Amino acid sequence: MRDEIVSGLYNVLRQVVQRMAPTILVKVVVVSEQSFLGYFDLMMSLKNIRYVKASHDDADLADADMVISTSSISLANKVNPDAVMFKWNQNADSDHYGRLYGLLRELWLQKSSDCD
């Protein structure tokens, strides 16, 4: 059972390292009005997730994994066609944040498993 134990310990260690210092990042671009208070809450929430790289630059839309936008802003033509689109409500509640977090985690797990 030595090989199974070594493999199991390696997998546990790899998961701990991925959570503490992830090498795979989910690239998120926020396309929204920067004048409302909820924008700052959203950006700070994204920056506090270790496996998320948040940006608000249109140049990053080409390789974004997720684009968060409000309905009042049109997107540039250079959006990654495979990016997950997430409509942001300016009066977001905890359920809206929860759905966003669930999608981000699913994207991260998917990207992590693709690289294994």
PDB file of C-alpha atoms in Angstrom:
ATOM      1  CA  MET A   1       0.000   0.000   0.000  1.00  0.00           C
ATOM      2  CA  ARG A   2       3.066   2.236  -0.048  1.00  0.00           C
ATOM      3  CA  ASP A   3       2.310   3.650  -3.523  1.00  0.00           C
ATOM      4  CA  GLU A   4      -1.289   4.446  -2.569  1.00  0.00           C
ATOM      5  CA  ILE A   5      -0.215   6.198   0.638  1.00  0.00           C
ATOM      6  CA  VAL A   6       2.462   8.237  -1.166  1.00  0.00           C
ATOM      7  CA  SER A   7      -0.014   9.173  -3.902  1.00  0.00           C
ATOM      8  CA  GLY A   8      -2.651  10.162  -1.335  1.00  0.00           C
ATOM      9  CA  LEU A   9      -0.216  12.323   0.644  1.00  0.00           C
ATOM     10  CA  TYR A  10       1.024  13.960  -2.547  1.00  0.00           C
ATOM     11  CA  ASN A  11      -2.542  14.800  -3.612  1.00  0.00           C
ATOM     12  CA  VAL A  12      -3.352  16.311  -0.201  1.00  0.00           C
ATOM     13  CA  LEU A  13      -0.153  18.383  -0.232  1.00  0.00           C
ATOM     14  CA  ARG A  14      -0.853  19.557  -3.801  1.00  0.00           C
ATOM     15  CA  GLN A  15      -4.357  20.683  -2.805  1.00  0.00           C
ATOM     16  CA  VAL A  16      -3.018  22.627   0.191  1.00  0.00           C
ATOM     17  CA  VAL A  17      -0.392  24.359  -1.952  1.00  0.00           C
ATOM     18  CA  GLN A  18      -2.956  25.196  -4.645  1.00  0.00           C
ATOM     19  CA  ARG A  19      -5.224  26.837  -2.087  1.00  0.00           C
ATOM     20  CA  MET A  20      -2.486  28.808  -0.325  1.00  0.00           C
ATOM     21  CA  ALA A  21      -0.411  29.865  -3.360  1.00  0.00           C
ATOM     22  CA  PRO A  22      -2.360  28.948  -6.480  1.00  0.00           C
ATOM     23  CA  THR A  23      -0.468  28.779  -9.748  1.00  0.00           C
ATOM     24  CA  ILE A  24      -3.657  28.564 -11.817  1.00  0.00           C
ATOM     25  CA  LEU A  25      -5.645  31.807 -11.789  1.00  0.00           C
ATOM     26  CA  VAL A  26      -9.125  32.657 -13.003  1.00  0.00           C
ATOM     27  CA  LYS A  27      -8.906  35.904 -14.972  1.00  0.00           C
ATOM     28  CA  VAL A  28     -11.874  38.163 -14.304  1.00  0.00           C
ATOM     29  CA  VAL A  29     -12.575  41.490 -15.989  1.00  0.00           C
ATOM     30  CA  VAL A  30     -15.117  43.837 -14.425  1.00  0.00           C
ATOM     31  CA  VAL A  31     -16.838  46.119 -16.924  1.00  0.00           C
ATOM     32  CA  SER A  32     -18.960  48.426 -14.844  1.00  0.00           C
ATOM     33  CA  GLU A  33     -19.462  51.993 -13.730  1.00  0.00           C
ATOM     34  CA  GLN A  34     -16.793  52.761 -11.184  1.00  0.00           C
ATOM     35  CA  SER A  35     -18.840  55.455  -9.504  1.00  0.00           C
ATOM     36  CA  PHE A  36     -21.150  53.344  -7.366  1.00  0.00           C
ATOM     37  CA  LEU A  37     -20.180  52.010  -3.959  1.00  0.00           C
ATOM     38  CA  GLY A  38     -20.952  48.401  -4.900  1.00  0.00           C
ATOM     39  CA  TYR A  39     -18.104  48.478  -7.444  1.00  0.00           C
ATOM     40  CA  PHE A  40     -15.567  48.822  -4.647  1.00  0.00           C
ATOM     41  CA  ASP A  41     -17.193  45.989  -2.703  1.00  0.00           C
ATOM     42  CA  LEU A  42     -17.092  43.780  -5.783  1.00  0.00           C
ATOM     43  CA  MET A  43     -13.440  44.540  -6.593  1.00  0.00           C
ATOM     44  CA  MET A  44     -12.330  43.988  -2.995  1.00  0.00           C
ATOM     45  CA  SER A  45     -14.227  40.703  -2.839  1.00  0.00           C
ATOM     46  CA  LEU A  46     -12.539  39.518  -6.043  1.00  0.00           C
ATOM     47  CA  LYS A  47      -9.080  40.615  -4.896  1.00  0.00           C
ATOM     48  CA  ASN A  48      -9.506  38.639  -1.657  1.00  0.00           C
ATOM     49  CA  ILE A  49      -9.944  35.352  -3.519  1.00  0.00           C
ATOM     50  CA  ARG A  50      -6.438  33.960  -3.958  1.00  0.00           C
ATOM     51  CA  TYR A  51      -7.076  32.203  -7.249  1.00  0.00           C
ATOM     52  CA  VAL A  52      -8.716  35.215  -8.953  1.00  0.00           C
ATOM     53  CA  LYS A  53      -6.875  37.863 -10.944  1.00  0.00           C
ATOM     54  CA  ALA A  54      -9.276  40.811 -11.193  1.00  0.00           C
ATOM     55  CA  SER A  55      -8.963  43.606 -13.712  1.00  0.00           C
ATOM     56  CA  HIS A  56     -11.067  46.413 -15.121  1.00  0.00           C
ATOM     57  CA  ASP A  57      -8.971  46.993 -18.232  1.00  0.00           C
ATOM     58  CA  ASP A  58     -10.610  46.400 -21.630  1.00  0.00           C
ATOM     59  CA  ALA A  59      -7.304  45.044 -22.939  1.00  0.00           C
ATOM     60  CA  ASP A  60      -7.707  42.004 -20.659  1.00  0.00           C
ATOM     61  CA  LEU A  61     -11.048  41.005 -22.230  1.00  0.00           C
ATOM     62  CA  ALA A  62      -9.313  38.903 -24.907  1.00  0.00           C
ATOM     63  CA  ASP A  63      -8.101  36.263 -22.435  1.00  0.00           C
ATOM     64  CA  ALA A  64     -10.656  36.657 -19.639  1.00  0.00           C
ATOM     65  CA  ASP A  65     -12.202  33.540 -18.118  1.00  0.00           C
ATOM     66  CA  MET A  66     -15.124  35.569 -16.780  1.00  0.00           C
ATOM     67  CA  VAL A  67     -16.537  38.981 -17.614  1.00  0.00           C
ATOM     68  CA  ILE A  68     -18.665  40.714 -15.006  1.00  0.00           C
ATOM     69  CA  SER A  69     -20.714  43.536 -16.460  1.00  0.00           C
ATOM     70  CA  THR A  70     -23.705  45.714 -15.770  1.00  0.00           C
ATOM     71  CA  SER A  71     -26.438  45.968 -18.331  1.00  0.00           C
ATOM     72  CA  SER A  72     -25.776  49.650 -18.967  1.00  0.00           C
ATOM     73  CA  ILE A  73     -22.294  49.187 -20.447  1.00  0.00           C
ATOM     74  CA  SER A  74     -21.645  47.697 -23.857  1.00  0.00           C
ATOM     75  CA  LEU A  75     -18.701  45.337 -24.154  1.00  0.00           C
ATOM     76  CA  ALA A  76     -15.768  45.776 -26.459  1.00  0.00           C
ATOM     77  CA  ASN A  77     -15.507  43.565 -29.535  1.00  0.00           C
ATOM     78  CA  LYS A  78     -12.426  41.749 -28.237  1.00  0.00           C
ATOM     79  CA  VAL A  79     -14.132  39.572 -25.610  1.00  0.00           C
ATOM     80  CA  ASN A  80     -12.967  35.976 -25.288  1.00  0.00           C
ATOM     81  CA  PRO A  81     -15.812  33.918 -26.820  1.00  0.00           C
ATOM     82  CA  ASP A  82     -15.291  31.191 -24.188  1.00  0.00           C
ATOM     83  CA  ALA A  83     -15.557  33.609 -21.262  1.00  0.00           C
ATOM     84  CA  VAL A  84     -18.394  33.153 -18.790  1.00  0.00           C
ATOM     85  CA  MET A  85     -20.594  36.248 -18.788  1.00  0.00           C
ATOM     86  CA  PHE A  86     -21.986  37.342 -15.417  1.00  0.00           C
ATOM     87  CA  LYS A  87     -24.480  40.222 -15.199  1.00  0.00           C
ATOM     88  CA  TRP A  88     -23.901  42.289 -12.093  1.00  0.00           C
ATOM     89  CA  ASN A  89     -26.754  43.972 -10.256  1.00  0.00           C
ATOM     90  CA  GLN A  90     -25.819  47.290  -8.711  1.00  0.00           C
ATOM     91  CA  ASN A  91     -27.991  46.414  -5.726  1.00  0.00           C
ATOM     92  CA  ALA A  92     -26.361  42.993  -5.298  1.00  0.00           C
ATOM     93  CA  ASP A  93     -27.271  40.907  -2.286  1.00  0.00           C
ATOM     94  CA  SER A  94     -25.458  38.031  -0.600  1.00  0.00           C
ATOM     95  CA  ASP A  95     -27.126  35.513  -2.912  1.00  0.00           C
ATOM     96  CA  HIS A  96     -25.691  37.309  -5.943  1.00  0.00           C
ATOM     97  CA  TYR A  97     -22.208  37.191  -4.391  1.00  0.00           C
ATOM     98  CA  GLY A  98     -22.753  33.512  -3.613  1.00  0.00           C
ATOM     99  CA  ARG A  99     -23.601  32.670  -7.222  1.00  0.00           C
ATOM    100  CA  LEU A 100     -20.539  34.609  -8.383  1.00  0.00           C
ATOM    101  CA  TYR A 101     -18.279  32.798  -5.928  1.00  0.00           C
ATOM    102  CA  GLY A 102     -19.701  29.425  -6.973  1.00  0.00           C
ATOM    103  CA  LEU A 103     -18.986  30.150 -10.646  1.00  0.00           C
ATOM    104  CA  LEU A 104     -15.468  31.361  -9.872  1.00  0.00           C
ATOM    105  CA  ARG A 105     -14.702  28.248  -7.852  1.00  0.00           C
ATOM    106  CA  GLU A 106     -16.077  26.003 -10.597  1.00  0.00           C
ATOM    107  CA  LEU A 107     -13.943  27.782 -13.209  1.00  0.00           C
ATOM    108  CA  TRP A 108     -10.863  27.438 -11.007  1.00  0.00           C
ATOM    109  CA  LEU A 109     -11.460  23.728 -10.393  1.00  0.00           C
ATOM    110  CA  GLN A 110     -12.018  23.190 -14.109  1.00  0.00           C
ATOM    111  CA  LYS A 111      -8.814  25.039 -15.038  1.00  0.00           C
ATOM    112  CA  SER A 112      -6.864  23.187 -12.332  1.00  0.00           C
ATOM    113  CA  SER A 113      -8.047  19.781 -13.520  1.00  0.00           C
ATOM    114  CA  ASP A 114      -7.202  20.664 -17.144  1.00  0.00           C
ATOM    115  CA  CYS A 115      -3.580  21.287 -16.122  1.00  0.00           C
ATOM    116  CA  ASP A 116      -3.138  18.029 -14.168  1.00  0.00           C
TER     117      ASP A 116
END
